[in-house]
mmCIF file with all atom_site columns, C-alpha atoms in Angstrom:
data_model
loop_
_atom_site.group_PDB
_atom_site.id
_atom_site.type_symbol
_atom_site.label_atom_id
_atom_site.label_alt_id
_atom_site.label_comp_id
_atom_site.label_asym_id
_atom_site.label_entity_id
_atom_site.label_seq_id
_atom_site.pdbx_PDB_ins_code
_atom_site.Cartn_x
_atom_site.Cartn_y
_atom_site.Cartn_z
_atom_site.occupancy
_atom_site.B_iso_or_equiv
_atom_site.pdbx_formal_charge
_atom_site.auth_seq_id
_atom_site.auth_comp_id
_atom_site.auth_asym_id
_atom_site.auth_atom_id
_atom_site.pdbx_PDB_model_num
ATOM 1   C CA . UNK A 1 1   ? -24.671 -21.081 -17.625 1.00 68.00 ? 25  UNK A CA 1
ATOM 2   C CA . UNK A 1 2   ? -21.683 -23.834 -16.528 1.00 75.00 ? 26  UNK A CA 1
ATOM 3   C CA . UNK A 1 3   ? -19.541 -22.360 -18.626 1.00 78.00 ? 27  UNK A CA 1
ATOM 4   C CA . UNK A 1 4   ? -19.936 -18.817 -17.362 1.00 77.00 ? 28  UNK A CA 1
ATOM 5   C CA . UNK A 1 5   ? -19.797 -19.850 -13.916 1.00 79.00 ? 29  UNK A CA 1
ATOM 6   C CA . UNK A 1 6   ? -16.130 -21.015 -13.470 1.00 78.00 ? 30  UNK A CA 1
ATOM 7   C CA . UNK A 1 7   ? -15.522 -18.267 -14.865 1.00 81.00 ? 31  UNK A CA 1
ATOM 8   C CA . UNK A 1 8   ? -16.983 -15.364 -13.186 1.00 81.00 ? 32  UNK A CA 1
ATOM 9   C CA . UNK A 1 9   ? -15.327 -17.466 -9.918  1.00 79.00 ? 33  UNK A CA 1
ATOM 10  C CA . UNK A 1 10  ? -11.709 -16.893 -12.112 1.00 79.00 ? 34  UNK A CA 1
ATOM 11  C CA . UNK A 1 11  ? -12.369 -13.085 -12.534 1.00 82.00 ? 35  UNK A CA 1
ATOM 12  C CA . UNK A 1 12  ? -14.171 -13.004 -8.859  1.00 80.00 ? 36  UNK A CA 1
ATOM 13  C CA . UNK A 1 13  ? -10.676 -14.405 -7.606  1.00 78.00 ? 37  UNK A CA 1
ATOM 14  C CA . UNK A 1 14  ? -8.543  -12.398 -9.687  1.00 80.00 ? 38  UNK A CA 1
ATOM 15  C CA . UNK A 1 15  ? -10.706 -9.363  -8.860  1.00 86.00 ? 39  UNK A CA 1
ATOM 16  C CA . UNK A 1 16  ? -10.402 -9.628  -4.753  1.00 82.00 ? 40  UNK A CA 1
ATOM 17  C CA . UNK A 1 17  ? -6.574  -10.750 -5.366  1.00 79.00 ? 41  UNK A CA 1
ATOM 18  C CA . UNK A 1 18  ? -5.801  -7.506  -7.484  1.00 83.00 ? 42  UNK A CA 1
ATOM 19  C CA . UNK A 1 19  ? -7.397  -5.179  -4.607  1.00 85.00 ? 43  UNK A CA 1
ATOM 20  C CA . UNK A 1 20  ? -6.013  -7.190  -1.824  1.00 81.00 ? 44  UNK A CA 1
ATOM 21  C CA . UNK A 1 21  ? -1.746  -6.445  -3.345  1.00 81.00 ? 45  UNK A CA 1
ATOM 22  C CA . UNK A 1 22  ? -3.727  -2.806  -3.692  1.00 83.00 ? 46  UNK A CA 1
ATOM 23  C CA . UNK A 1 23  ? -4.607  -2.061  -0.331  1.00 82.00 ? 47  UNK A CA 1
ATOM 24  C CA . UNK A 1 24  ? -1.674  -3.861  0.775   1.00 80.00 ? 48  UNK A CA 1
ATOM 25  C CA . UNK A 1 25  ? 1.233   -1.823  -1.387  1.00 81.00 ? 49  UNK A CA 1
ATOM 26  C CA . UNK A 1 26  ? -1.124  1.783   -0.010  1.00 86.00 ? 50  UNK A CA 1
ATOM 27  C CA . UNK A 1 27  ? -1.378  0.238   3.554   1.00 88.00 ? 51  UNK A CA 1
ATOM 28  C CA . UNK A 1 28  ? -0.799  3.655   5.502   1.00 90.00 ? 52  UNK A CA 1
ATOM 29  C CA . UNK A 1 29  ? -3.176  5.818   3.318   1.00 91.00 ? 53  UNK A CA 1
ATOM 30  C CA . UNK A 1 30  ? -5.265  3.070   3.215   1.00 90.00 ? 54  UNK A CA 1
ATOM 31  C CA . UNK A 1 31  ? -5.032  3.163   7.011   1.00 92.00 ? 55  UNK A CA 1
ATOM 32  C CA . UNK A 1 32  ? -5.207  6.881   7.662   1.00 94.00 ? 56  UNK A CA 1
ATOM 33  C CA . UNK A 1 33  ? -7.965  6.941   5.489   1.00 95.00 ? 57  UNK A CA 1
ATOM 34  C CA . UNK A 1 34  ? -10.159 4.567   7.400   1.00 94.00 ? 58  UNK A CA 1
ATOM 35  C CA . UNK A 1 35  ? -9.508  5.509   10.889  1.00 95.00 ? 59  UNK A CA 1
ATOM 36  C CA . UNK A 1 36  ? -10.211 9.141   9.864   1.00 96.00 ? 60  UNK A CA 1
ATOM 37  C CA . UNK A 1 37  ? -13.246 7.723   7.745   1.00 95.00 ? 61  UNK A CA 1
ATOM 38  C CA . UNK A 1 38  ? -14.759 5.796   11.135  1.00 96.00 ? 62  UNK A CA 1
ATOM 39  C CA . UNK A 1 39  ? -13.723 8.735   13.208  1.00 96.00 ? 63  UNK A CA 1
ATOM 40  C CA . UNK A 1 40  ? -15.947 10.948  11.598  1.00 96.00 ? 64  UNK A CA 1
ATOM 41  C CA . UNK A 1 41  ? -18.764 8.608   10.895  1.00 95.00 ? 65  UNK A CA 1
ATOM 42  C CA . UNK A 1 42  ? -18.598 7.967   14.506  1.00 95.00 ? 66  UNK A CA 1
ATOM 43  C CA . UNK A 1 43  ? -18.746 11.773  15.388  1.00 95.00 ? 67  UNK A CA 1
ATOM 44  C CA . UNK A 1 44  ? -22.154 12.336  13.560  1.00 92.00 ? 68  UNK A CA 1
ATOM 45  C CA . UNK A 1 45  ? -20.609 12.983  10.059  1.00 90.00 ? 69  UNK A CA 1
ATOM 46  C CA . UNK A 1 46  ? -23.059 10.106  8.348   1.00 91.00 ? 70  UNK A CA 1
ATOM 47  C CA . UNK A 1 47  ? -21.756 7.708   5.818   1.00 93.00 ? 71  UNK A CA 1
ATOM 48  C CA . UNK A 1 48  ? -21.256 10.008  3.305   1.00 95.00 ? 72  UNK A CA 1
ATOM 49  C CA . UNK A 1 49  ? -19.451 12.548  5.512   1.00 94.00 ? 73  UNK A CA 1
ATOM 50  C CA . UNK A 1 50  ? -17.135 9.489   7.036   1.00 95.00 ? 74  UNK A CA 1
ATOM 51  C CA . UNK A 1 51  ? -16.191 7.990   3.302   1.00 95.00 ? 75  UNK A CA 1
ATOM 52  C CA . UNK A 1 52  ? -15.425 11.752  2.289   1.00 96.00 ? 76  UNK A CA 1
ATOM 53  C CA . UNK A 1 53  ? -13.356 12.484  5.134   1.00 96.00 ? 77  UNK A CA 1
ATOM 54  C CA . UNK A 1 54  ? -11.582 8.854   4.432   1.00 95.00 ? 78  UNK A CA 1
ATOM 55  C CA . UNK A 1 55  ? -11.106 9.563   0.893   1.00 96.00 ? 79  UNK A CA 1
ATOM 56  C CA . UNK A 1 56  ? -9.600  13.204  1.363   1.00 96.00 ? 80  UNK A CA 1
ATOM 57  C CA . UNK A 1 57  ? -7.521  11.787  4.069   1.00 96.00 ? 81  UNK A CA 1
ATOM 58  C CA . UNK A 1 58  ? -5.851  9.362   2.643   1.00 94.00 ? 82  UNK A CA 1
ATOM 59  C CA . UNK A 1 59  ? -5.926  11.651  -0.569  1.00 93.00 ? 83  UNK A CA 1
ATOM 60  C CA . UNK A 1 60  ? -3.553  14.011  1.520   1.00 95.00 ? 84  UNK A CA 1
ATOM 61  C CA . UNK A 1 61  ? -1.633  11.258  3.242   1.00 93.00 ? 85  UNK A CA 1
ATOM 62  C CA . UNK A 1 62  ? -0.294  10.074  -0.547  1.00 89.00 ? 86  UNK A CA 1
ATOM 63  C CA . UNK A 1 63  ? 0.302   14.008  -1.503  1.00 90.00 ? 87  UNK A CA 1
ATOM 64  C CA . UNK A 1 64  ? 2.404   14.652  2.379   1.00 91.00 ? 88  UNK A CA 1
ATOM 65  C CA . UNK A 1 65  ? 4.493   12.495  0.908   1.00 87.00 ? 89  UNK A CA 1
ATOM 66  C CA . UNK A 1 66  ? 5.036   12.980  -2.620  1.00 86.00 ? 90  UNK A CA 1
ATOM 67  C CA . UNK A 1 67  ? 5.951   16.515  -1.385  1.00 88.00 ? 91  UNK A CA 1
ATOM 68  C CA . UNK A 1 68  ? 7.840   15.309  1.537   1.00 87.00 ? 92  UNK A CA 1
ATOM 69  C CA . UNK A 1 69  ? 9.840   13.582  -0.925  1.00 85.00 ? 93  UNK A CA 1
ATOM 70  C CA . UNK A 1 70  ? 10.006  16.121  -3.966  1.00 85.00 ? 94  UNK A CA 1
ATOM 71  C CA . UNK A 1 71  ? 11.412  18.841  -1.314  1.00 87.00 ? 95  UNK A CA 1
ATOM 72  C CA . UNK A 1 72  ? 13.453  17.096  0.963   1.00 85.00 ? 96  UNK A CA 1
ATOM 73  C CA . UNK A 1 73  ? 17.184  16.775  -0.368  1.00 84.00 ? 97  UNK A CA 1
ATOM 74  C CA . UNK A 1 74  ? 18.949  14.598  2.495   1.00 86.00 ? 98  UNK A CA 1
ATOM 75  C CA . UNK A 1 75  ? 18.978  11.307  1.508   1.00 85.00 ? 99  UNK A CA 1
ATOM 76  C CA . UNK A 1 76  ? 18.567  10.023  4.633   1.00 88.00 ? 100 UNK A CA 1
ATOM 77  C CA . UNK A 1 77  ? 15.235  11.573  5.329   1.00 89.00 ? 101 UNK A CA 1
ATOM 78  C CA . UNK A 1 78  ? 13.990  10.494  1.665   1.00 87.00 ? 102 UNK A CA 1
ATOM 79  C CA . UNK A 1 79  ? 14.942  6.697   2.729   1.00 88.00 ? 103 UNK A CA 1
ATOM 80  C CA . UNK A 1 80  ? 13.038  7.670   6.067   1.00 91.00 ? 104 UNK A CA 1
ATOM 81  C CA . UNK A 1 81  ? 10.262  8.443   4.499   1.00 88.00 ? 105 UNK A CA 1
ATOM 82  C CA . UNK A 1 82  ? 10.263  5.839   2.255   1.00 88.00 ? 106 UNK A CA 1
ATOM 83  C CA . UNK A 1 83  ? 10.513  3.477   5.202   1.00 90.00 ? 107 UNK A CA 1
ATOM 84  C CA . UNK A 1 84  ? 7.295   4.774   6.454   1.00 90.00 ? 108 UNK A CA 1
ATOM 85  C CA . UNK A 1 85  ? 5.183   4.187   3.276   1.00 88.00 ? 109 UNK A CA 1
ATOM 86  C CA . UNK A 1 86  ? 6.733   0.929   2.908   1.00 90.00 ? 110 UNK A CA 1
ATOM 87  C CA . UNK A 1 87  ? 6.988   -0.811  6.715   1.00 91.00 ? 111 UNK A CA 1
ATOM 88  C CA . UNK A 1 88  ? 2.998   -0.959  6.766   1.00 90.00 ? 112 UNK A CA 1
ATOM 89  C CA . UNK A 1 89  ? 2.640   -2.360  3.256   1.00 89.00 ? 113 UNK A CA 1
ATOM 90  C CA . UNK A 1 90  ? 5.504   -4.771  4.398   1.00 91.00 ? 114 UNK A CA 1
ATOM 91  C CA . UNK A 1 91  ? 3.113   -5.943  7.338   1.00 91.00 ? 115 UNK A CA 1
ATOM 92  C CA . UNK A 1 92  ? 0.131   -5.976  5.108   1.00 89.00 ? 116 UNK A CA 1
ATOM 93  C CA . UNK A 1 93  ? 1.531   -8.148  2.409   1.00 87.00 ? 117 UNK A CA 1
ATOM 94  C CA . UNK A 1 94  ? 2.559   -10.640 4.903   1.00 91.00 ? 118 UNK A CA 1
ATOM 95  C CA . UNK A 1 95  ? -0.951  -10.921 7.031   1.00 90.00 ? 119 UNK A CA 1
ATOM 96  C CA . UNK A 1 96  ? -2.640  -11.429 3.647   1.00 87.00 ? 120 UNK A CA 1
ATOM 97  C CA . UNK A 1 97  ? -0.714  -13.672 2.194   1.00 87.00 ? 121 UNK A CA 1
ATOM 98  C CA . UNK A 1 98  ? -0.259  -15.631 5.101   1.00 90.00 ? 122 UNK A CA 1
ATOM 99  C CA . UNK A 1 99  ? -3.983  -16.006 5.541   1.00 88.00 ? 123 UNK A CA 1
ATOM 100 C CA . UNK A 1 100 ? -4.221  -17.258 1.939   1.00 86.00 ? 124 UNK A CA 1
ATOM 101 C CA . UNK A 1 101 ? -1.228  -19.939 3.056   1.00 87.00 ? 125 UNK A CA 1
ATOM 102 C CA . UNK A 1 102 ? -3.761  -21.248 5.693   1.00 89.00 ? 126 UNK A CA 1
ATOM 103 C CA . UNK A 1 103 ? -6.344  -21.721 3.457   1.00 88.00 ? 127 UNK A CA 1
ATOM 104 C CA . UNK A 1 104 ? -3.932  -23.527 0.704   1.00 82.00 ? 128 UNK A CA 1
ATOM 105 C CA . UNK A 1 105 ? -1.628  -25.422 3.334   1.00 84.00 ? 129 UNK A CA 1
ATOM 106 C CA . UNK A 1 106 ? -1.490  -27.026 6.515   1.00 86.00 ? 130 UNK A CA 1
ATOM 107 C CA . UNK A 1 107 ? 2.362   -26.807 7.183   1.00 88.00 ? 131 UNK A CA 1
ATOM 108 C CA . UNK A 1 108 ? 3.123   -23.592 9.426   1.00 91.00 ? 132 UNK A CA 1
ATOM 109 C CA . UNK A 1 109 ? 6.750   -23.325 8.076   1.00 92.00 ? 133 UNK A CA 1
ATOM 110 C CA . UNK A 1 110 ? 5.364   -23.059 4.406   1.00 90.00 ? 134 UNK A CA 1
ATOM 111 C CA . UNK A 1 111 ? 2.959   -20.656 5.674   1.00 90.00 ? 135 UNK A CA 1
ATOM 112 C CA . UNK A 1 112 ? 5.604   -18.523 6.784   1.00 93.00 ? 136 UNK A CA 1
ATOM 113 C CA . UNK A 1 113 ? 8.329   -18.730 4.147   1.00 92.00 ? 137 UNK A CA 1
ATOM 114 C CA . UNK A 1 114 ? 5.306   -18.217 1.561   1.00 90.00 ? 138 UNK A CA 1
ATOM 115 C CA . UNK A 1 115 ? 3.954   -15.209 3.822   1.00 90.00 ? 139 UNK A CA 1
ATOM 116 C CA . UNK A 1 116 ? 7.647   -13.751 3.698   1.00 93.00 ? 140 UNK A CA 1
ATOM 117 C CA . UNK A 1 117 ? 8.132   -14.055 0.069   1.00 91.00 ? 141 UNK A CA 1
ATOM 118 C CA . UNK A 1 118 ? 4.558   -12.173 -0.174  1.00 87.00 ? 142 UNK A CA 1
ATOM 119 C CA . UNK A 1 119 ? 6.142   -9.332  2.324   1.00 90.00 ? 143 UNK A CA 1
ATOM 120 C CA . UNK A 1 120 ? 9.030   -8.879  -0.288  1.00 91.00 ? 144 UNK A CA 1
ATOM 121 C CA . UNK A 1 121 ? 6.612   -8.735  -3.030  1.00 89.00 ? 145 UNK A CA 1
ATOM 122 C CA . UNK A 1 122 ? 4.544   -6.184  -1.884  1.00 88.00 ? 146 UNK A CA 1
ATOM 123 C CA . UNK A 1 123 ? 7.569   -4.349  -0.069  1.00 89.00 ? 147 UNK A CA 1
ATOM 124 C CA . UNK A 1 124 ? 8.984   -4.012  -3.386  1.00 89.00 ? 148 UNK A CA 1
ATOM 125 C CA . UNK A 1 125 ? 5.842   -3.095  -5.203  1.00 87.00 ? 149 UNK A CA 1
ATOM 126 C CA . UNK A 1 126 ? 4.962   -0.386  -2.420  1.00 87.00 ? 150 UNK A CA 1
ATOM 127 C CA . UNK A 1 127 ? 8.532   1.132   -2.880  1.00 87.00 ? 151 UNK A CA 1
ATOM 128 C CA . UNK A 1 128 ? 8.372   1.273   -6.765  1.00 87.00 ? 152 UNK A CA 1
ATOM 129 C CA . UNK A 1 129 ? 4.940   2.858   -7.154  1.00 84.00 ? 153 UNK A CA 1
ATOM 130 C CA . UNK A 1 130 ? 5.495   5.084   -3.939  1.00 81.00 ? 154 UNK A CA 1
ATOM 131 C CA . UNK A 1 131 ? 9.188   6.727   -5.532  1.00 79.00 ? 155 UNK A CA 1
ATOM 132 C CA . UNK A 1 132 ? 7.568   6.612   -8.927  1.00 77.00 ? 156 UNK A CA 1
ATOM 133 C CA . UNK A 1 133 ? 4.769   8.829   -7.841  1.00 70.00 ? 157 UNK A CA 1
ATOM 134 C CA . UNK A 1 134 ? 7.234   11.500  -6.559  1.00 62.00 ? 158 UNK A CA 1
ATOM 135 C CA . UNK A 1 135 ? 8.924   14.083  -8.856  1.00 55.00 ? 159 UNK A CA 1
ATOM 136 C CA . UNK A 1 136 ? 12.349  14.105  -8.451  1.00 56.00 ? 160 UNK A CA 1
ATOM 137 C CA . UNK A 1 137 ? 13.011  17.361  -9.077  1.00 54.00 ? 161 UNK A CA 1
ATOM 138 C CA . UNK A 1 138 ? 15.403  19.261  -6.522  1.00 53.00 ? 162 UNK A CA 1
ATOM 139 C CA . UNK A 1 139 ? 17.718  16.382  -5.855  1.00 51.00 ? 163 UNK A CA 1
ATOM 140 C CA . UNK A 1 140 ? 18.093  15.589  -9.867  1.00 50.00 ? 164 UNK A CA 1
ATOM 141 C CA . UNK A 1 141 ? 18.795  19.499  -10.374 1.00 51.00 ? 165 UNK A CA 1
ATOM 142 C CA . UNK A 1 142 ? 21.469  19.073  -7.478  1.00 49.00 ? 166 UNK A CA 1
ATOM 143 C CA . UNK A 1 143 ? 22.976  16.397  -9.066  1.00 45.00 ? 167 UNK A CA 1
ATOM 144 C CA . UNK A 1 144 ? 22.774  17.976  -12.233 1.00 45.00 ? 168 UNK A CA 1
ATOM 145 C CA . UNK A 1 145 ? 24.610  21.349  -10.897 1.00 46.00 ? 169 UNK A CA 1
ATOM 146 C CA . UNK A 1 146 ? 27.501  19.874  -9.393  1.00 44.00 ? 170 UNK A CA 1
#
């Protein structure tokens, strides 16, 4: 039993850590999800009505954009979008990592620079799931065409 407990406190750890950079790289889903998740529990909807309604809205949230960026061809709206998948996964990533900088240090100014570097991490992770998810399919035949 001592061995197995340091160990289930590793995986425990690792476990929480993985779904924290989750949530945090799907922030506005994640978000939309929620607050139309309470919203309905709130209305009458029940528990299981409010995590339905949660689930299919941030379900459709994720698909607006994959469409939004499989059919728009301005590259300027695609970055647009982009930017609004990404900003609130920005913020995310640095309020969770800088509350795990509390807990580890006491300086503020390593709390920050570690909370930033988190921010750019999970910036970068949001972007590269968020345009891997989306076919690129009428701006690569564009391209393609001439």
């Amino acid at each position: 039993m001592i061995i197995f407990g340091p160990l289930l406190v590793l995986v425990g750890i690792g476990f929480f850590c993985w779904l924290l950079f989750t949530l945090a790289v799907f922030a506005l889903p994640f978000f939309v999800g929620l607050t139309i998740g309470t919203w309905a529990f709130h209305t009458g909807a029940g528990v299981l009505g409010g995590a339905a309604a949660g689930l299919m809205a941030g379900g459709v949230t994720i698909g607006i954009g994959q469409l939004a960026l499989a059919f728009v061809s301005w590259t300027w709206l695609r970055i647009l979008i982009i930017l609004l998948y990404v900003a609130p996964a920005a913020v995310a990533g640095y309020s969770a990592t800088h509350g795990i900088a509390q807990m580890a240090m006491s300086s503020p100014a390593w709390q920050t620079v570690f909370a930033a570097v988190g921010a750019v991490a999970v910036s970068i992770t949001a972007l590269v799931r968020f345009t891997g998810m989306a076919a690129d399919g009428p701006a690569r035949q564009r391209l393609a065409r001439g």
